[in-house]
Short mmCIF file of C-alpha atoms in Angstrom, two decimals:
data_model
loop_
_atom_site.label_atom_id
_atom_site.label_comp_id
_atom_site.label_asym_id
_atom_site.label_seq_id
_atom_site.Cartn_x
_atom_site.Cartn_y
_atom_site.Cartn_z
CA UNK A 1 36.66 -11.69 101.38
CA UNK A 2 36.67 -15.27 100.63
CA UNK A 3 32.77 -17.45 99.91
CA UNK A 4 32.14 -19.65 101.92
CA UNK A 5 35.32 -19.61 103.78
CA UNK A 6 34.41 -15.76 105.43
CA UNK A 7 30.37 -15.93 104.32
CA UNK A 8 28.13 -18.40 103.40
CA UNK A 9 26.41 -16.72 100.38
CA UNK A 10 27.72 -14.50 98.11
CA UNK A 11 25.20 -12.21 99.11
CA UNK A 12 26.01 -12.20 102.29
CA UNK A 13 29.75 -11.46 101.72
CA UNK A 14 28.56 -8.24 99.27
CA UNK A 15 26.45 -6.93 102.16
CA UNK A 16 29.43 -6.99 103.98
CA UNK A 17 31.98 -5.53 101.55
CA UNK A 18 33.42 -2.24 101.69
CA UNK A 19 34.14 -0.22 98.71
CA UNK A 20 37.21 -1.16 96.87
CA UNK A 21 36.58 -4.98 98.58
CA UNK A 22 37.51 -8.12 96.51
CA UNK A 23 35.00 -10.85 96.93
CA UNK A 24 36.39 -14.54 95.93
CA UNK A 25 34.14 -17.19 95.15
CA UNK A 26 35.10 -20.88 95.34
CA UNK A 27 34.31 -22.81 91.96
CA UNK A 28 30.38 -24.08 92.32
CA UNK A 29 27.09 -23.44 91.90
CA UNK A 30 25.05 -21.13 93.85
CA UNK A 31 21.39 -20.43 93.84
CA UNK A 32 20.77 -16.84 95.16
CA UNK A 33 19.93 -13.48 93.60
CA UNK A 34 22.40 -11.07 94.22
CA UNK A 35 21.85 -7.48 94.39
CA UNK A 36 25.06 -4.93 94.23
CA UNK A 37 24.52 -1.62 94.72
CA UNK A 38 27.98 -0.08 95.58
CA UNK A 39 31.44 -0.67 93.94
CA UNK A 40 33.41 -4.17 94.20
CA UNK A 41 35.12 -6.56 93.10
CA UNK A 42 33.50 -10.16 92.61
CA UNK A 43 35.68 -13.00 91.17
CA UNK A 44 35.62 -16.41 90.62
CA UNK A 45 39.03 -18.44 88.82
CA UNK A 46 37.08 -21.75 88.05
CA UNK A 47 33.74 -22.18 86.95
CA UNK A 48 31.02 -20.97 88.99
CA UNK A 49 27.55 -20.88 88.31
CA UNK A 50 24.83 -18.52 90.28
CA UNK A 51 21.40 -19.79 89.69
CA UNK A 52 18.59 -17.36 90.58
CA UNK A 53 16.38 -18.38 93.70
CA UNK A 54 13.54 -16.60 93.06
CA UNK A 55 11.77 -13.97 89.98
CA UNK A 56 14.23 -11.39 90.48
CA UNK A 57 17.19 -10.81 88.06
CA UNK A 58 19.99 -13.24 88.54
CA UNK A 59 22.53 -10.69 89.05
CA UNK A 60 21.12 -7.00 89.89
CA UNK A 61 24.23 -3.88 89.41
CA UNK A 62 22.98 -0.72 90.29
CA UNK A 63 23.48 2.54 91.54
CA UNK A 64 27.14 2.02 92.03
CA UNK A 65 28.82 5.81 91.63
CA UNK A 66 31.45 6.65 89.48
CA UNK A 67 33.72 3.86 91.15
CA UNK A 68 34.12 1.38 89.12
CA UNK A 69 32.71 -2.73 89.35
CA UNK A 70 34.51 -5.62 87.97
CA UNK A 71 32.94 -9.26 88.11
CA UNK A 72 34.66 -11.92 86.23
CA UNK A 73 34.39 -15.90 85.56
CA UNK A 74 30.50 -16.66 86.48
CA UNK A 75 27.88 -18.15 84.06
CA UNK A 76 24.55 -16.51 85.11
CA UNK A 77 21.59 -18.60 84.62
CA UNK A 78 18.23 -16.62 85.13
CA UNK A 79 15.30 -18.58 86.62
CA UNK A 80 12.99 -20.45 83.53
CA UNK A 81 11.02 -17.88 82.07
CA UNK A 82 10.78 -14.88 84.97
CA UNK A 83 13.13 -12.05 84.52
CA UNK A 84 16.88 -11.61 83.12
CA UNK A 85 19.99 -13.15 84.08
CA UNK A 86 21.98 -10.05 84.75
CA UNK A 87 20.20 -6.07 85.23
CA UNK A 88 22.83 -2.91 84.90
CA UNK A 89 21.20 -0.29 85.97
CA UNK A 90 22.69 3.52 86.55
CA UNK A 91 26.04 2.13 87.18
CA UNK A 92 28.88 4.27 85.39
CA UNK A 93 31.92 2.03 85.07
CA UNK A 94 30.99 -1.81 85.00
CA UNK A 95 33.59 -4.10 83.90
CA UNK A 96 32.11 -7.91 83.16
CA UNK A 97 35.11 -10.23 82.37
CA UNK A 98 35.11 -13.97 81.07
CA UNK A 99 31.63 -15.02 81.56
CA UNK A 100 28.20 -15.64 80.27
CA UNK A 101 24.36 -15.05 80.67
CA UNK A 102 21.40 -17.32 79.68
CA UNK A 103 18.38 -16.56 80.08
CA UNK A 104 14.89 -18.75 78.87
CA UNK A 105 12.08 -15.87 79.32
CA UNK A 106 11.03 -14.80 75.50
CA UNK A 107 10.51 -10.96 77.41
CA UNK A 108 13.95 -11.02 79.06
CA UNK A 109 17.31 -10.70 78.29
CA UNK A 110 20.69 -12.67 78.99
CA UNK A 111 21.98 -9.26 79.91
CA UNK A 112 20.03 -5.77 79.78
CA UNK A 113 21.94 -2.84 80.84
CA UNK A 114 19.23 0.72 80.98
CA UNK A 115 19.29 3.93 82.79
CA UNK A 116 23.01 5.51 81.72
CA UNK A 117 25.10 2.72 82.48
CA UNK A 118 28.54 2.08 80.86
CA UNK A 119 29.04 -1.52 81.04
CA UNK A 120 32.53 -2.90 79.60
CA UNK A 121 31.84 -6.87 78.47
CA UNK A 122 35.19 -8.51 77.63
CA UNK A 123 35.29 -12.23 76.73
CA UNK A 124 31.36 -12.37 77.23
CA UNK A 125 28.65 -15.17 76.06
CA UNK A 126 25.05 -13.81 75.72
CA UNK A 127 22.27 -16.51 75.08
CA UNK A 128 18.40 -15.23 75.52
CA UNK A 129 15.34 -17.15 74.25
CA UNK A 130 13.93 -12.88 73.27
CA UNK A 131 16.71 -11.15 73.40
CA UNK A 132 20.50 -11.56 73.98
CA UNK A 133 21.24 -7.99 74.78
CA UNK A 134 19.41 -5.56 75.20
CA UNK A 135 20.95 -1.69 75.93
CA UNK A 136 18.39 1.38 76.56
CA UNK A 137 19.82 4.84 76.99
CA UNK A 138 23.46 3.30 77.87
CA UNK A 139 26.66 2.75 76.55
CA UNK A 140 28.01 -0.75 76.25
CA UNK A 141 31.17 -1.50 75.47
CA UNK A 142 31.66 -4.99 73.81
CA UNK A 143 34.77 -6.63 73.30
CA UNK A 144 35.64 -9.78 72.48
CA UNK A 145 31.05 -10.50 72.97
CA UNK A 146 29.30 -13.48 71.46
CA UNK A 147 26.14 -13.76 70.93
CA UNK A 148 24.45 -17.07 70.39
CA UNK A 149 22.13 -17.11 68.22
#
């Protein structure tokens, strides 16, 4: 599944996706709140930025089953001050490749992963104006993470 070339948004093309369905985003920036619920692939190979649109997480993973989620080469900017740049939440085998989260709220995170999620971050930048991580009854594994302090 290609965005834009099959869907417009990037939403759009993850409300479409099946599981097991590779989602490939042409290099840009985008300025929409996604929400994944289900297992998937999302990649982009140059840099692509999602903006949030509105006060809702710039990047929501949740409830995804024990099949596992990769999303790779994105820099997730959360909107100034309202809520963090990427949510994990219940999602058992999250794989986060090559990217990084900012986020400007001083009660937010770049990337907070809660609720028994096992979240793998390989090659990962994490920049929050409170907190650069944050990890509540989870396991995160972090590879190759930088914070910024």
């Amino acid at each position: 599944i290609r965005v834009p070339g099959n869907f417009p948004t990037i939403q759009a093309a993850l409300d479409a996706a099946e599981l097991g369905d590779v989602i490939l985003v042409a290099p840009g920036t985008y300025v929409e709140s996604l929400d994944m619920g289900y297992a998937t692939t999302l990649v982009s190979r140059a840099a692509t930025v999602l903006a949030a649109a509105a006060e809702l997480p710039t990047f929501s993973i949740h409830d995804t089953g024990m099949d596992p989620v990769n999303v790779a080469g994105f820099s997730f900017i959360s909107p100034p001050r309202k809520n963090d740049a990427v949510r994990i939440e219940a999602a058992h085998d999250v794989w986060i490749e090559n990217a990084a989260a900012s986020c400007s709220g001083v009660y937010f995170s770049a990337i907070e992963v809660v609720g028994g999620s096992f979240v793998h971050a390989v090659n990962v930048v994490a920049e929050g104006v409170g907190n650069d991580v944050t990890v509540l009854d989870s396991v995160v594994g972090l590879e190759r993470f930088n914070r910024c302090e």
